[in-house]
Each structure stands twice: as structure tokens, then as C-alpha cells.
GROMACS .gro file of C-alpha atoms in nm:
model
  135
    1MET     CA    1  -8.567   5.080   5.813
    2ALA     CA    2  -8.529   4.896   5.457
    3LYS     CA    3  -8.852   4.727   5.277
    4TYR     CA    4  -8.798   4.433   5.170
    5LEU     CA    5  -9.057   4.135   4.988
    6LEU     CA    6  -9.090   3.795   5.024
    7LEU     CA    7  -9.225   3.585   4.753
    8LYS     CA    8  -9.359   3.335   4.850
    9HIS     CA    9  -9.395   3.056   4.524
   10TYR     CA   10  -9.650   2.800   4.424
   11ARG     CA   11  -9.301   2.671   4.222
   12GLY     CA   12  -9.011   2.727   4.034
   13ALA     CA   13  -8.835   2.767   4.356
   14PRO     CA   14  -8.616   2.461   4.501
   15ALA     CA   15  -8.815   2.224   4.640
   16ALA     CA   16  -8.955   2.274   4.981
   17VAL     CA   17  -8.864   1.955   5.274
   18ASN     CA   18  -9.215   1.902   5.310
   19ASP     CA   19  -9.291   1.915   4.952
   20VAL     CA   20  -9.687   1.859   4.925
   21PRO     CA   21  -9.866   2.038   4.663
   22MET     CA   22 -10.158   2.274   4.864
   23SER     CA   23 -10.425   2.152   4.609
   24GLU     CA   24 -10.325   1.761   4.811
   25TRP     CA   25 -10.354   1.964   5.184
   26THR     CA   26 -10.672   1.839   5.384
   27PRO     CA   27 -10.879   2.180   5.440
   28GLU     CA   28 -10.751   2.102   5.828
   29GLU     CA   29 -10.375   2.251   5.708
   30VAL     CA   30 -10.474   2.497   5.450
   31THR     CA   31 -10.645   2.700   5.729
   32ALA     CA   32 -10.333   2.583   5.973
   33HIS     CA   33 -10.110   2.746   5.729
   34ILE     CA   34 -10.293   3.028   5.682
   35THR     CA   35 -10.322   3.099   6.049
   36TYR     CA   36  -9.936   3.076   6.132
   37MET     CA   37  -9.933   3.336   5.853
   38ASN     CA   38 -10.149   3.548   5.961
   39ASP     CA   39 -10.084   3.530   6.316
   40PHE     CA   40  -9.627   3.580   6.222
   41ALA     CA   41  -9.788   3.900   6.024
   42ALA     CA   42  -9.932   3.990   6.296
   43ARG     CA   43  -9.632   3.974   6.560
   44LEU     CA   44  -9.498   4.198   6.215
   45GLU     CA   45  -9.732   4.401   6.286
   46GLU     CA   46  -9.735   4.458   6.699
   47SER     CA   47  -9.317   4.520   6.649
   48GLY     CA   48  -9.406   4.763   6.344
   49GLU     CA   49  -9.214   4.531   6.027
   50PHE     CA   50  -9.490   4.465   5.908
   51VAL     CA   51  -9.594   4.704   5.634
   52ASP     CA   52  -9.850   4.449   5.398
   53ALA     CA   53  -9.940   4.123   5.266
   54GLN     CA   54 -10.140   3.957   4.945
   55ALA     CA   55 -10.241   3.612   4.861
   56LEU     CA   56 -10.289   3.559   4.515
   57ALA     CA   57 -10.572   3.510   4.275
   58PHE     CA   58 -10.443   3.161   3.999
   59ASP     CA   59 -10.643   3.391   3.723
   60GLY     CA   60 -10.447   3.664   3.522
   61MET     CA   61 -10.359   3.788   3.202
   62TRP     CA   62 -10.138   4.015   3.009
   63VAL     CA   63 -10.169   4.365   2.902
   64ARG     CA   64  -9.963   4.578   2.685
   65PHE     CA   65 -10.006   4.920   2.504
   66ASP     CA   66 -10.088   4.821   2.147
   67GLY     CA   67 -10.208   5.152   2.005
   68GLU     CA   68 -10.470   5.405   2.117
   69GLY     CA   69 -10.760   5.190   2.180
   70ARG     CA   70 -10.638   4.873   2.122
   71PRO     CA   71 -10.507   4.714   2.470
   72PRO     CA   72 -10.396   4.351   2.369
   73VAL     CA   73 -10.496   4.068   2.622
   74THR     CA   74 -10.355   3.671   2.681
   75ASP     CA   75 -10.365   3.427   2.915
   76GLY     CA   76  -9.988   3.356   2.944
   77PRO     CA   77  -9.739   3.189   2.897
   78PHE     CA   78  -9.703   3.237   3.312
   79ALA     CA   79  -9.376   3.132   3.341
   80GLU     CA   80  -9.276   3.433   3.505
   81THR     CA   81  -9.581   3.490   3.777
   82LYS     CA   82  -9.923   3.318   3.721
   83ASP     CA   83  -9.761   2.970   3.763
   84VAL     CA   84  -9.567   3.058   4.055
   85ILE     CA   85  -9.614   3.411   4.234
   86ALA     CA   86  -9.830   3.249   4.504
   87GLY     CA   87  -9.868   3.525   4.723
   88TRP     CA   88  -9.610   3.862   4.869
   89MET     CA   89  -9.535   4.033   5.172
   90VAL     CA   90  -9.387   4.334   5.249
   91ILE     CA   91  -9.145   4.467   5.549
   92ASP     CA   92  -8.979   4.735   5.672
   93VAL     CA   93  -8.697   4.576   5.903
   94ASP     CA   94  -8.407   4.764   6.016
   95SER     CA   95  -8.135   4.499   5.850
   96GLU     CA   96  -8.086   4.239   5.595
   97GLU     CA   97  -8.020   4.027   5.853
   98ARG     CA   98  -8.355   4.104   6.061
   99ALA     CA   99  -8.479   3.988   5.681
  100VAL     CA  100  -8.337   3.714   5.650
  101GLU     CA  101  -8.483   3.596   5.976
  102LEU     CA  102  -8.828   3.680   5.923
  103ALA     CA  103  -8.817   3.481   5.589
  104GLY     CA  104  -8.659   3.214   5.742
  105GLU     CA  105  -8.950   3.211   5.960
  106LEU     CA  106  -9.173   3.226   5.759
  107SER     CA  107  -9.041   2.916   5.574
  108ALA     CA  108  -9.132   2.721   5.852
  109ALA     CA  109  -9.536   2.793   5.832
  110PRO     CA  110  -9.749   2.416   5.804
  111GLY     CA  111  -9.821   2.237   5.535
  112ALA     CA  112  -9.870   1.870   5.511
  113ASP     CA  113  -9.953   1.653   5.799
  114GLY     CA  114  -9.835   2.010   6.017
  115ARG     CA  115  -9.485   1.850   5.924
  116PRO     CA  116  -9.350   2.284   5.852
  117ILE     CA  117  -9.248   2.321   5.467
  118HIS     CA  118  -8.916   2.435   5.447
  119GLU     CA  119  -9.014   2.688   5.152
  120TRP     CA  120  -8.791   2.904   4.978
  121LEU     CA  121  -8.887   3.221   4.960
  122GLU     CA  122  -8.767   3.499   4.734
  123LEU     CA  123  -8.687   3.740   4.938
  124ARG     CA  124  -8.597   4.110   4.733
  125PRO     CA  125  -8.448   4.482   4.846
  126PHE     CA  126  -8.675   4.771   4.739
  127LEU     CA  127  -8.440   4.998   4.561
  128THR     CA  128  -8.421   5.254   4.726
  129GLU     CA  129  -8.256   5.517   4.468
  130PRO     CA  130  -8.260   5.520   4.104
  131PRO     CA  131  -7.991   5.335   3.937
  132THR     CA  132  -7.759   5.578   3.821
  133VAL     CA  133  -7.565   5.554   3.472
  134GLY     CA  134  -7.153   5.529   3.523
  135GLU     CA  135  -6.958   5.683   3.243
   0.00000   0.00000   0.00000
């Protein structure tokens, strides 16, 4: 089994087919989308392929070490994460082909007017061994 990270994007990926921002969806459309995601996760839980999933809030901050007791905090810029990543799901599957199949299915979650979004999902395998440096 290999673990893969599925990243859902607010924006930054190629445009989805049904490219209506979630902020413009009706409450019923949002509920249908979340229900689809939960049902998808439940099915993967039954098959043993689900590891975890989380949605991310819009809030966030950058933090770094800057000497003892002085971690500076800033509200941006966030082009790489805060403004882009909506949430993630971790799956544990037998092959890359299965990971691609599941990502494609998740991409069909409903959006505006109940039509599938056909959104692009970023699919990244977990690193299983530390990288080695060649001579």
C-alpha cells in the first residue's frame, strides 16, 4: 500500500469545468458537495483506503524561529497555501493507478446547480524513504 495526499484548491489550479466559486453556491449546493465528500470518505473507510481528511479554514499565519522567545508572526503572503489549499484527504491504496482513479472520482463532486465540478486535484505520493545524495 502507498499513501497519497489529495489536495483540494480554492484557486491556483487550472480552472474547473463548473468553475463557480463556492462563495456563490446556495446553502443546498454546499450541503450536497459536503455530503458527496463525506460519502466518498465513508466508502474508502469501508475499503480500508481512507486515512484522514480535513477542510482548512481561511485563517492562517506564517511563523518562524527568530531567536529565543521571539517567533515573528505575519498574515501573509499566502499564495502557496492559505489562499490556495481548501483541504486534503490522505488515502492508502495499492497503486498509483488506484490513486488516480479515486482522485478522478473525487473531482466529480457537485458544485453550482448540482453539476459536477470536474476540479483539478493535486495528487502527491508520500515520501517512503529519505532521499539519498549521489556522489
